[in-house]
Amino acid sequence: MNSALVQVLTAIAMVLTIVVPMTYYFKGEHNKNRYKKSLAANVSGFFGLLLIATVVSFAGATTASAATEAGAGLATGLGYIGAALVTGLSGIGSGIAVASSASAALGAISEDGSIFGKSMIFVAMAEGIALYGLIISFMILGKL
């Protein structure tokens, strides 16, 4: 089957998995049970179709040269995934650390204003986690 035809049919089917359940909900009585059913049909249909489309698009014969190129592509792809994970997880960790240290610092500053400098050091140390993750991410991307 032609690849462009498969892509167009997949796009149309994905749009229909969103439109049909929502039309079902909006045409009838608006209640919680009907909404849950249409949302469940929407999510299961969309992600099921996405899974099938992924399997169909990656199905095909592979040659020895394509397998060799895929190995290099796999290493590059894993490098990008590693860089994304390091940036995202360090940002999440930094956000959690800043949230707890900054709220504690604000509480302490409201009682005694002279400890502003000491409390900001802890907030800055928590923010450094995100910067270290970003630096490691740039180092990973530099190796690709």
mmCIF file of N, CA and C in Angstrom:
data_model
loop_
_atom_site.group_PDB
_atom_site.id
_atom_site.type_symbol
_atom_site.label_atom_id
_atom_site.label_comp_id
_atom_site.label_asym_id
_atom_site.label_seq_id
_atom_site.Cartn_x
_atom_site.Cartn_y
_atom_site.Cartn_z
ATOM 1 N N MET A 1 0.842 -1.173 0.000
ATOM 2 C CA MET A 1 0.000 0.000 0.000
ATOM 3 C C MET A 1 0.890 1.240 0.000
ATOM 4 N N ASN A 2 0.438 2.282 -0.632
ATOM 5 C CA ASN A 2 1.216 3.499 -0.734
ATOM 6 C C ASN A 2 1.343 4.163 0.648
ATOM 7 N N SER A 3 2.537 4.628 0.957
ATOM 8 C CA SER A 3 2.808 5.206 2.269
ATOM 9 C C SER A 3 2.009 6.489 2.497
ATOM 10 N N ALA A 4 1.875 7.307 1.461
ATOM 11 C CA ALA A 4 1.126 8.554 1.607
ATOM 12 C C ALA A 4 -0.345 8.271 1.861
ATOM 13 N N LEU A 5 -0.895 7.254 1.188
ATOM 14 C CA LEU A 5 -2.297 6.879 1.388
ATOM 15 C C LEU A 5 -2.525 6.394 2.819
ATOM 16 N N VAL A 6 -1.582 5.611 3.336
ATOM 17 C CA VAL A 6 -1.683 5.125 4.714
ATOM 18 C C VAL A 6 -1.647 6.293 5.694
ATOM 19 N N GLN A 7 -0.790 7.270 5.445
ATOM 20 C CA GLN A 7 -0.700 8.420 6.336
ATOM 21 C C GLN A 7 -1.978 9.249 6.307
ATOM 22 N N VAL A 8 -2.549 9.442 5.129
ATOM 23 C CA VAL A 8 -3.785 10.218 5.025
ATOM 24 C C VAL A 8 -4.938 9.482 5.705
ATOM 25 N N LEU A 9 -5.047 8.184 5.470
ATOM 26 C CA LEU A 9 -6.109 7.410 6.109
ATOM 27 C C LEU A 9 -5.955 7.380 7.624
ATOM 28 N N THR A 10 -4.731 7.303 8.100
ATOM 29 C CA THR A 10 -4.487 7.327 9.540
ATOM 30 C C THR A 10 -4.898 8.662 10.139
ATOM 31 N N ALA A 11 -4.560 9.762 9.463
ATOM 32 C CA ALA A 11 -4.935 11.088 9.961
ATOM 33 C C ALA A 11 -6.450 11.247 10.001
ATOM 34 N N ILE A 12 -7.128 10.782 8.955
ATOM 35 C CA ILE A 12 -8.587 10.875 8.929
ATOM 36 C C ILE A 12 -9.199 10.025 10.051
ATOM 37 N N ALA A 13 -8.673 8.824 10.233
ATOM 38 C CA ALA A 13 -9.198 7.942 11.278
ATOM 39 C C ALA A 13 -8.967 8.538 12.663
ATOM 40 N N MET A 14 -7.826 9.178 12.889
ATOM 41 C CA MET A 14 -7.553 9.780 14.197
ATOM 42 C C MET A 14 -8.488 10.953 14.468
ATOM 43 N N VAL A 15 -8.758 11.738 13.444
ATOM 44 C CA VAL A 15 -9.702 12.843 13.623
ATOM 45 C C VAL A 15 -11.091 12.293 13.934
ATOM 46 N N LEU A 16 -11.473 11.224 13.251
ATOM 47 C CA LEU A 16 -12.791 10.631 13.498
ATOM 48 C C LEU A 16 -12.900 10.023 14.896
ATOM 49 N N THR A 17 -11.783 9.501 15.444
ATOM 50 C CA THR A 17 -11.848 8.957 16.805
ATOM 51 C C THR A 17 -12.068 10.054 17.838
ATOM 52 N N ILE A 18 -11.803 11.288 17.472
ATOM 53 C CA ILE A 18 -12.077 12.409 18.365
ATOM 54 C C ILE A 18 -13.472 12.966 18.111
ATOM 55 N N VAL A 19 -13.825 13.116 16.839
ATOM 56 C CA VAL A 19 -15.084 13.769 16.481
ATOM 57 C C VAL A 19 -16.304 12.903 16.812
ATOM 58 N N VAL A 20 -16.249 11.618 16.501
ATOM 59 C CA VAL A 20 -17.428 10.757 16.677
ATOM 60 C C VAL A 20 -17.856 10.641 18.143
ATOM 61 N N PRO A 21 -16.963 10.345 19.094
ATOM 62 C CA PRO A 21 -17.427 10.271 20.493
ATOM 63 C C PRO A 21 -17.927 11.604 21.038
ATOM 64 N N MET A 22 -17.295 12.699 20.641
ATOM 65 C CA MET A 22 -17.751 13.997 21.135
ATOM 66 C C MET A 22 -19.098 14.382 20.519
ATOM 67 N N THR A 23 -19.332 13.992 19.268
ATOM 68 C CA THR A 23 -20.634 14.223 18.653
ATOM 69 C C THR A 23 -21.705 13.419 19.386
ATOM 70 N N TYR A 24 -21.378 12.188 19.732
ATOM 71 C CA TYR A 24 -22.284 11.342 20.507
ATOM 72 C C TYR A 24 -22.654 12.025 21.817
ATOM 73 N N TYR A 25 -21.686 12.623 22.476
ATOM 74 C CA TYR A 25 -21.942 13.280 23.756
ATOM 75 C C TYR A 25 -22.790 14.543 23.570
ATOM 76 N N PHE A 26 -22.436 15.377 22.594
ATOM 77 C CA PHE A 26 -23.125 16.653 22.438
ATOM 78 C C PHE A 26 -24.526 16.517 21.832
ATOM 79 N N LYS A 27 -24.799 15.454 21.089
ATOM 80 C CA LYS A 27 -26.121 15.259 20.497
ATOM 81 C C LYS A 27 -27.148 14.792 21.533
ATOM 82 N N GLY A 28 -26.704 14.129 22.565
ATOM 83 C CA GLY A 28 -27.626 13.560 23.546
ATOM 84 C C GLY A 28 -27.697 14.392 24.816
ATOM 85 N N GLU A 29 -28.190 13.751 25.839
ATOM 86 C CA GLU A 29 -28.333 14.384 27.141
ATOM 87 C C GLU A 29 -26.952 14.528 27.786
ATOM 88 N N HIS A 30 -26.685 15.683 28.360
ATOM 89 C CA HIS A 30 -25.385 15.935 28.982
ATOM 90 C C HIS A 30 -25.407 15.459 30.434
ATOM 91 N N ASN A 31 -24.814 14.293 30.665
ATOM 92 C CA ASN A 31 -24.671 13.820 32.037
ATOM 93 C C ASN A 31 -23.291 13.189 32.194
ATOM 94 N N LYS A 32 -22.959 12.900 33.428
ATOM 95 C CA LYS A 32 -21.617 12.417 33.749
ATOM 96 C C LYS A 32 -21.336 11.042 33.137
ATOM 97 N N ASN A 33 -22.305 10.150 33.162
ATOM 98 C CA ASN A 33 -22.115 8.797 32.640
ATOM 99 C C ASN A 33 -21.881 8.820 31.132
ATOM 100 N N ARG A 34 -22.656 9.635 30.428
ATOM 101 C CA ARG A 34 -22.500 9.751 28.978
ATOM 102 C C ARG A 34 -21.137 10.359 28.639
ATOM 103 N N TYR A 35 -20.707 11.334 29.432
ATOM 104 C CA TYR A 35 -19.403 11.957 29.211
ATOM 105 C C TYR A 35 -18.271 10.944 29.417
ATOM 106 N N LYS A 36 -18.380 10.134 30.467
ATOM 107 C CA LYS A 36 -17.346 9.131 30.730
ATOM 108 C C LYS A 36 -17.267 8.111 29.604
ATOM 109 N N LYS A 37 -18.417 7.691 29.083
ATOM 110 C CA LYS A 37 -18.422 6.730 27.988
ATOM 111 C C LYS A 37 -17.788 7.316 26.724
ATOM 112 N N SER A 38 -18.133 8.562 26.406
ATOM 113 C CA SER A 38 -17.571 9.170 25.199
ATOM 114 C C SER A 38 -16.077 9.436 25.361
ATOM 115 N N LEU A 39 -15.657 9.810 26.559
ATOM 116 C CA LEU A 39 -14.234 10.031 26.794
ATOM 117 C C LEU A 39 -13.453 8.722 26.721
ATOM 118 N N ALA A 40 -14.018 7.646 27.273
ATOM 119 C CA ALA A 40 -13.363 6.338 27.206
ATOM 120 C C ALA A 40 -13.259 5.862 25.761
ATOM 121 N N ALA A 41 -14.305 6.059 24.977
ATOM 122 C CA ALA A 41 -14.256 5.680 23.560
ATOM 123 C C ALA A 41 -13.240 6.521 22.811
ATOM 124 N N ASN A 42 -13.180 7.795 23.140
ATOM 125 C CA ASN A 42 -12.222 8.697 22.506
ATOM 126 C C ASN A 42 -10.793 8.270 22.786
ATOM 127 N N VAL A 43 -10.464 8.070 24.041
ATOM 128 C CA VAL A 43 -9.096 7.729 24.433
ATOM 129 C C VAL A 43 -8.694 6.357 23.914
ATOM 130 N N SER A 44 -9.552 5.362 24.099
ATOM 131 C CA SER A 44 -9.192 4.016 23.638
ATOM 132 C C SER A 44 -9.098 3.949 22.124
ATOM 133 N N GLY A 45 -10.004 4.605 21.422
ATOM 134 C CA GLY A 45 -9.949 4.600 19.961
ATOM 135 C C GLY A 45 -8.727 5.320 19.428
ATOM 136 N N PHE A 46 -8.430 6.486 19.998
ATOM 137 C CA PHE A 46 -7.299 7.277 19.509
ATOM 138 C C PHE A 46 -5.975 6.559 19.745
ATOM 139 N N PHE A 47 -5.747 6.101 20.985
ATOM 140 C CA PHE A 47 -4.466 5.462 21.278
ATOM 141 C C PHE A 47 -4.362 4.070 20.668
ATOM 142 N N GLY A 48 -5.480 3.374 20.518
ATOM 143 C CA GLY A 48 -5.454 2.100 19.810
ATOM 144 C C GLY A 48 -5.075 2.288 18.360
ATOM 145 N N LEU A 49 -5.671 3.290 17.726
ATOM 146 C CA LEU A 49 -5.345 3.586 16.334
ATOM 147 C C LEU A 49 -3.904 4.063 16.206
ATOM 148 N N LEU A 50 -3.431 4.839 17.173
ATOM 149 C CA LEU A 50 -2.046 5.292 17.151
ATOM 150 C C LEU A 50 -1.084 4.117 17.249
ATOM 151 N N LEU A 51 -1.396 3.139 18.071
ATOM 152 C CA LEU A 51 -0.570 1.948 18.196
ATOM 153 C C LEU A 51 -0.557 1.151 16.899
ATOM 154 N N ILE A 52 -1.727 0.970 16.304
ATOM 155 C CA ILE A 52 -1.810 0.233 15.041
ATOM 156 C C ILE A 52 -1.054 0.970 13.937
ATOM 157 N N ALA A 53 -1.183 2.289 13.885
ATOM 158 C CA ALA A 53 -0.488 3.068 12.866
ATOM 159 C C ALA A 53 1.029 2.985 13.042
ATOM 160 N N THR A 54 1.484 2.955 14.273
ATOM 161 C CA THR A 54 2.916 2.827 14.525
ATOM 162 C C THR A 54 3.434 1.476 14.067
ATOM 163 N N VAL A 55 2.703 0.431 14.376
ATOM 164 C CA VAL A 55 3.115 -0.914 13.956
ATOM 165 C C VAL A 55 3.130 -1.020 12.436
ATOM 166 N N VAL A 56 2.109 -0.476 11.787
ATOM 167 C CA VAL A 56 2.032 -0.550 10.322
ATOM 168 C C VAL A 56 3.152 0.253 9.681
ATOM 169 N N SER A 57 3.463 1.432 10.235
ATOM 170 C CA SER A 57 4.485 2.271 9.609
ATOM 171 C C SER A 57 5.883 1.701 9.786
ATOM 172 N N PHE A 58 6.119 0.956 10.871
ATOM 173 C CA PHE A 58 7.443 0.382 11.070
ATOM 174 C C PHE A 58 7.578 -1.030 10.519
ATOM 175 N N ALA A 59 6.498 -1.608 10.073
ATOM 176 C CA ALA A 59 6.567 -2.956 9.502
ATOM 177 C C ALA A 59 7.165 -2.874 8.102
ATOM 178 N N GLY A 60 8.047 -3.769 7.786
ATOM 179 C CA GLY A 60 8.665 -3.773 6.467
ATOM 180 C C GLY A 60 9.940 -4.581 6.504
ATOM 181 N N ALA A 61 10.442 -4.860 5.328
ATOM 182 C CA ALA A 61 11.666 -5.653 5.227
ATOM 183 C C ALA A 61 12.880 -4.780 5.508
ATOM 184 N N THR A 62 13.852 -5.369 6.159
ATOM 185 C CA THR A 62 15.091 -4.653 6.455
ATOM 186 C C THR A 62 16.246 -5.360 5.770
ATOM 187 N N THR A 63 17.126 -4.596 5.234
ATOM 188 C CA THR A 63 18.318 -5.175 4.608
ATOM 189 C C THR A 63 19.493 -5.026 5.552
ATOM 190 N N ALA A 64 20.635 -5.611 5.183
ATOM 191 C CA ALA A 64 21.815 -5.540 6.048
ATOM 192 C C ALA A 64 22.332 -4.106 6.162
ATOM 193 N N SER A 65 22.325 -3.376 5.057
ATOM 194 C CA SER A 65 22.799 -1.990 5.123
ATOM 195 C C SER A 65 21.838 -1.120 5.933
ATOM 196 N N ALA A 66 20.548 -1.387 5.820
ATOM 197 C CA ALA A 66 19.575 -0.626 6.604
ATOM 198 C C ALA A 66 19.717 -0.948 8.082
ATOM 199 N N ALA A 67 20.047 -2.190 8.402
ATOM 200 C CA ALA A 67 20.237 -2.564 9.803
ATOM 201 C C ALA A 67 21.464 -1.876 10.384
ATOM 202 N N THR A 68 22.528 -1.743 9.581
ATOM 203 C CA THR A 68 23.723 -1.049 10.042
ATOM 204 C C THR A 68 23.428 0.422 10.278
ATOM 205 N N GLU A 69 22.696 1.034 9.350
ATOM 206 C CA GLU A 69 22.340 2.438 9.522
ATOM 207 C C GLU A 69 21.402 2.613 10.700
ATOM 208 N N ALA A 70 20.538 1.650 10.934
ATOM 209 C CA ALA A 70 19.606 1.731 12.054
ATOM 210 C C ALA A 70 20.346 1.651 13.378
ATOM 211 N N GLY A 71 21.454 0.910 13.422
ATOM 212 C CA GLY A 71 22.247 0.841 14.649
ATOM 213 C C GLY A 71 22.822 2.193 15.006
ATOM 214 N N ALA A 72 23.341 2.907 13.999
ATOM 215 C CA ALA A 72 23.860 4.249 14.250
ATOM 216 C C ALA A 72 22.716 5.184 14.612
ATOM 217 N N GLY A 73 21.580 5.011 13.956
ATOM 218 C CA GLY A 73 20.423 5.839 14.266
ATOM 219 C C GLY A 73 19.891 5.561 15.654
ATOM 220 N N LEU A 74 19.970 4.301 16.077
ATOM 221 C CA LEU A 74 19.510 3.941 17.411
ATOM 222 C C LEU A 74 20.367 4.608 18.482
ATOM 223 N N ALA A 75 21.678 4.594 18.272
ATOM 224 C CA ALA A 75 22.575 5.221 19.248
ATOM 225 C C ALA A 75 22.320 6.728 19.335
ATOM 226 N N THR A 76 22.106 7.348 18.197
ATOM 227 C CA THR A 76 21.821 8.780 18.190
ATOM 228 C C THR A 76 20.477 9.061 18.854
ATOM 229 N N GLY A 77 19.496 8.230 18.544
ATOM 230 C CA GLY A 77 18.181 8.413 19.148
ATOM 231 C C GLY A 77 18.205 8.243 20.655
ATOM 232 N N LEU A 78 18.943 7.236 21.120
ATOM 233 C CA LEU A 78 19.067 7.037 22.566
ATOM 234 C C LEU A 78 19.822 8.189 23.222
ATOM 235 N N GLY A 79 20.764 8.773 22.500
ATOM 236 C CA GLY A 79 21.462 9.946 23.023
ATOM 237 C C GLY A 79 20.517 11.123 23.214
ATOM 238 N N TYR A 80 19.645 11.341 22.227
ATOM 239 C CA TYR A 80 18.661 12.412 22.354
ATOM 240 C C TYR A 80 17.676 12.135 23.491
ATOM 241 N N ILE A 81 17.265 10.883 23.627
ATOM 242 C CA ILE A 81 16.362 10.534 24.727
ATOM 243 C C ILE A 81 17.061 10.762 26.071
ATOM 244 N N GLY A 82 18.335 10.391 26.166
ATOM 245 C CA GLY A 82 19.089 10.619 27.399
ATOM 246 C C GLY A 82 19.204 12.097 27.731
ATOM 247 N N ALA A 83 19.472 12.918 26.710
ATOM 248 C CA ALA A 83 19.572 14.356 26.946
ATOM 249 C C ALA A 83 18.228 14.936 27.393
ATOM 250 N N ALA A 84 17.152 14.457 26.800
ATOM 251 C CA ALA A 84 15.828 14.943 27.191
ATOM 252 C C ALA A 84 15.488 14.511 28.608
ATOM 253 N N LEU A 85 15.817 13.262 28.940
ATOM 254 C CA LEU A 85 15.533 12.776 30.294
ATOM 255 C C LEU A 85 16.325 13.544 31.339
ATOM 256 N N VAL A 86 17.590 13.787 31.056
ATOM 257 C CA VAL A 86 18.421 14.488 32.040
ATOM 258 C C VAL A 86 17.903 15.908 32.262
ATOM 259 N N THR A 87 17.487 16.573 31.202
ATOM 260 C CA THR A 87 16.977 17.935 31.343
ATOM 261 C C THR A 87 15.629 17.928 32.071
ATOM 262 N N GLY A 88 14.736 17.044 31.665
ATOM 263 C CA GLY A 88 13.411 17.008 32.276
ATOM 264 C C GLY A 88 13.430 16.601 33.731
ATOM 265 N N LEU A 89 14.172 15.544 34.042
ATOM 266 C CA LEU A 89 14.191 15.054 35.422
ATOM 267 C C LEU A 89 14.919 16.016 36.358
ATOM 268 N N SER A 90 15.975 16.652 35.862
ATOM 269 C CA SER A 90 16.652 17.631 36.727
ATOM 270 C C SER A 90 15.758 18.849 36.944
ATOM 271 N N GLY A 91 14.974 19.226 35.951
ATOM 272 C CA GLY A 91 14.029 20.330 36.127
ATOM 273 C C GLY A 91 12.945 19.993 37.133
ATOM 274 N N ILE A 92 12.434 18.760 37.064
ATOM 275 C CA ILE A 92 11.404 18.332 38.023
ATOM 276 C C ILE A 92 11.990 18.280 39.428
ATOM 277 N N GLY A 93 13.172 17.703 39.570
ATOM 278 C CA GLY A 93 13.822 17.636 40.886
ATOM 279 C C GLY A 93 14.109 19.014 41.447
ATOM 280 N N SER A 94 14.565 19.903 40.584
ATOM 281 C CA SER A 94 14.839 21.264 41.022
ATOM 282 C C SER A 94 13.562 21.975 41.434
ATOM 283 N N GLY A 95 12.493 21.740 40.707
ATOM 284 C CA GLY A 95 11.218 22.363 41.065
ATOM 285 C C GLY A 95 10.718 21.906 42.426
ATOM 286 N N ILE A 96 10.864 20.614 42.684
ATOM 287 C CA ILE A 96 10.455 20.093 43.991
ATOM 288 C C ILE A 96 11.325 20.691 45.098
ATOM 289 N N ALA A 97 12.640 20.754 44.854
ATOM 290 C CA ALA A 97 13.551 21.285 45.872
ATOM 291 C C ALA A 97 13.320 22.774 46.114
ATOM 292 N N VAL A 98 13.117 23.538 45.042
ATOM 293 C CA VAL A 98 12.886 24.976 45.204
ATOM 294 C C VAL A 98 11.555 25.224 45.899
ATOM 295 N N ALA A 99 10.548 24.424 45.588
ATOM 296 C CA ALA A 99 9.239 24.620 46.221
ATOM 297 C C ALA A 99 9.330 24.483 47.734
ATOM 298 N N SER A 100 10.035 23.453 48.192
ATOM 299 C CA SER A 100 10.108 23.265 49.647
ATOM 300 C C SER A 100 11.066 24.258 50.298
ATOM 301 N N SER A 101 12.209 24.511 49.668
ATOM 302 C CA SER A 101 13.169 25.423 50.309
ATOM 303 C C SER A 101 12.710 26.875 50.245
ATOM 304 N N ALA A 102 12.060 27.276 49.159
ATOM 305 C CA ALA A 102 11.608 28.664 49.063
ATOM 306 C C ALA A 102 10.457 28.944 50.012
ATOM 307 N N SER A 103 9.550 27.994 50.186
ATOM 308 C CA SER A 103 8.452 28.227 51.125
ATOM 309 C C SER A 103 8.974 28.287 52.559
ATOM 310 N N ALA A 104 9.946 27.437 52.863
ATOM 311 C CA ALA A 104 10.541 27.500 54.202
ATOM 312 C C ALA A 104 11.318 28.799 54.392
ATOM 313 N N ALA A 105 12.001 29.249 53.340
ATOM 314 C CA ALA A 105 12.755 30.503 53.433
ATOM 315 C C ALA A 105 11.822 31.689 53.628
ATOM 316 N N LEU A 106 10.700 31.704 52.917
ATOM 317 C CA LEU A 106 9.749 32.808 53.088
ATOM 318 C C LEU A 106 9.163 32.825 54.495
ATOM 319 N N GLY A 107 8.886 31.638 55.033
ATOM 320 C CA GLY A 107 8.385 31.577 56.402
ATOM 321 C C GLY A 107 9.412 32.082 57.410
ATOM 322 N N ALA A 108 10.669 31.723 57.192
ATOM 323 C CA ALA A 108 11.721 32.155 58.113
ATOM 324 C C ALA A 108 11.985 33.656 57.981
ATOM 325 N N ILE A 109 11.929 34.164 56.761
ATOM 326 C CA ILE A 109 12.179 35.593 56.544
ATOM 327 C C ILE A 109 11.050 36.426 57.159
ATOM 328 N N SER A 110 9.828 35.912 57.117
ATOM 329 C CA SER A 110 8.713 36.669 57.698
ATOM 330 C C SER A 110 8.855 36.810 59.212
ATOM 331 N N GLU A 111 9.550 35.865 59.844
ATOM 332 C CA GLU A 111 9.770 35.967 61.289
ATOM 333 C C GLU A 111 11.007 36.782 61.623
ATOM 334 N N ASP A 112 12.070 36.613 60.832
ATOM 335 C CA ASP A 112 13.319 37.335 61.097
ATOM 336 C C ASP A 112 13.920 37.736 59.756
ATOM 337 N N GLY A 113 13.848 39.010 59.421
ATOM 338 C CA GLY A 113 14.301 39.503 58.123
ATOM 339 C C GLY A 113 15.804 39.464 57.929
ATOM 340 N N SER A 114 16.572 39.277 59.001
ATOM 341 C CA SER A 114 18.031 39.304 58.879
ATOM 342 C C SER A 114 18.598 38.020 58.283
ATOM 343 N N ILE A 115 17.818 36.970 58.133
ATOM 344 C CA ILE A 115 18.338 35.710 57.604
ATOM 345 C C ILE A 115 18.021 35.526 56.106
ATOM 346 N N PHE A 116 17.750 36.647 55.427
ATOM 347 C CA PHE A 116 17.426 36.583 54.006
ATOM 348 C C PHE A 116 18.566 35.966 53.201
ATOM 349 N N GLY A 117 19.794 36.403 53.431
ATOM 350 C CA GLY A 117 20.944 35.904 52.669
ATOM 351 C C GLY A 117 21.187 34.418 52.877
ATOM 352 N N LYS A 118 21.076 33.974 54.125
ATOM 353 C CA LYS A 118 21.287 32.557 54.423
ATOM 354 C C LYS A 118 20.221 31.685 53.757
ATOM 355 N N SER A 119 18.992 32.149 53.763
ATOM 356 C CA SER A 119 17.921 31.339 53.193
ATOM 357 C C SER A 119 17.987 31.315 51.667
ATOM 358 N N MET A 120 18.446 32.382 51.054
ATOM 359 C CA MET A 120 18.545 32.407 49.592
ATOM 360 C C MET A 120 19.662 31.491 49.083
ATOM 361 N N ILE A 121 20.640 31.219 49.907
ATOM 362 C CA ILE A 121 21.697 30.281 49.522
ATOM 363 C C ILE A 121 21.106 28.893 49.296
ATOM 364 N N PHE A 122 20.212 28.475 50.174
ATOM 365 C CA PHE A 122 19.592 27.153 50.027
ATOM 366 C C PHE A 122 18.680 27.091 48.805
ATOM 367 N N VAL A 123 17.987 28.177 48.519
ATOM 368 C CA VAL A 123 17.133 28.216 47.333
ATOM 369 C C VAL A 123 17.998 28.157 46.072
ATOM 370 N N ALA A 124 19.120 28.871 46.076
ATOM 371 C CA ALA A 124 20.018 28.862 44.917
ATOM 372 C C ALA A 124 20.669 27.495 44.721
ATOM 373 N N MET A 125 20.977 26.819 45.823
ATOM 374 C CA MET A 125 21.539 25.468 45.698
ATOM 375 C C MET A 125 20.538 24.513 45.075
ATOM 376 N N ALA A 126 19.271 24.658 45.423
ATOM 377 C CA ALA A 126 18.239 23.813 44.830
ATOM 378 C C ALA A 126 18.073 24.125 43.346
ATOM 379 N N GLU A 127 18.209 25.386 42.977
ATOM 380 C CA GLU A 127 18.098 25.771 41.571
ATOM 381 C C GLU A 127 19.286 25.262 40.765
ATOM 382 N N GLY A 128 20.414 25.052 41.428
ATOM 383 C CA GLY A 128 21.599 24.534 40.743
ATOM 384 C C GLY A 128 21.403 23.143 40.175
ATOM 385 N N ILE A 129 20.474 22.386 40.723
ATOM 386 C CA ILE A 129 20.194 21.043 40.207
ATOM 387 C C ILE A 129 19.772 21.118 38.747
ATOM 388 N N ALA A 130 18.918 22.071 38.418
ATOM 389 C CA ALA A 130 18.461 22.225 37.034
ATOM 390 C C ALA A 130 19.612 22.650 36.131
ATOM 391 N N LEU A 131 20.465 23.508 36.629
ATOM 392 C CA LEU A 131 21.604 23.952 35.811
ATOM 393 C C LEU A 131 22.577 22.807 35.549
ATOM 394 N N TYR A 132 22.818 21.971 36.547
ATOM 395 C CA TYR A 132 23.698 20.823 36.333
ATOM 396 C C TYR A 132 23.106 19.858 35.296
ATOM 397 N N GLY A 133 21.812 19.652 35.363
ATOM 398 C CA GLY A 133 21.155 18.799 34.366
ATOM 399 C C GLY A 133 21.265 19.371 32.974
ATOM 400 N N LEU A 134 21.135 20.683 32.848
ATOM 401 C CA LEU A 134 21.259 21.333 31.545
ATOM 402 C C LEU A 134 22.679 21.216 31.010
ATOM 403 N N ILE A 135 23.665 21.349 31.880
ATOM 404 C CA ILE A 135 25.062 21.206 31.453
ATOM 405 C C ILE A 135 25.333 19.788 30.974
ATOM 406 N N ILE A 136 24.858 18.797 31.701
ATOM 407 C CA ILE A 136 25.041 17.407 31.286
ATOM 408 C C ILE A 136 24.325 17.151 29.958
ATOM 409 N N SER A 137 23.162 17.748 29.790
ATOM 410 C CA SER A 137 22.428 17.606 28.532
ATOM 411 C C SER A 137 23.235 18.169 27.364
ATOM 412 N N PHE A 138 23.843 19.323 27.541
ATOM 413 C CA PHE A 138 24.687 19.897 26.485
ATOM 414 C C PHE A 138 25.907 19.021 26.212
ATOM 415 N N MET A 139 26.448 18.407 27.272
ATOM 416 C CA MET A 139 27.586 17.510 27.059
ATOM 417 C C MET A 139 27.180 16.283 26.248
ATOM 418 N N ILE A 140 25.993 15.738 26.525
ATOM 419 C CA ILE A 140 25.505 14.581 25.764
ATOM 420 C C ILE A 140 25.282 14.977 24.310
ATOM 421 N N LEU A 141 24.640 16.126 24.090
ATOM 422 C CA LEU A 141 24.368 16.573 22.734
ATOM 423 C C LEU A 141 25.657 16.885 21.973
ATOM 424 N N GLY A 142 26.686 17.305 22.693
ATOM 425 C CA GLY A 142 27.972 17.575 22.053
ATOM 426 C C GLY A 142 28.641 16.316 21.545
ATOM 427 N N LYS A 143 28.356 15.183 22.154
ATOM 428 C CA LYS A 143 28.956 13.906 21.740
ATOM 429 C C LYS A 143 28.226 13.272 20.544
ATOM 430 N N LEU A 144 27.018 13.735 20.229
ATOM 431 C CA LEU A 144 26.243 13.124 19.132
ATOM 432 C C LEU A 144 26.673 13.632 17.787
#
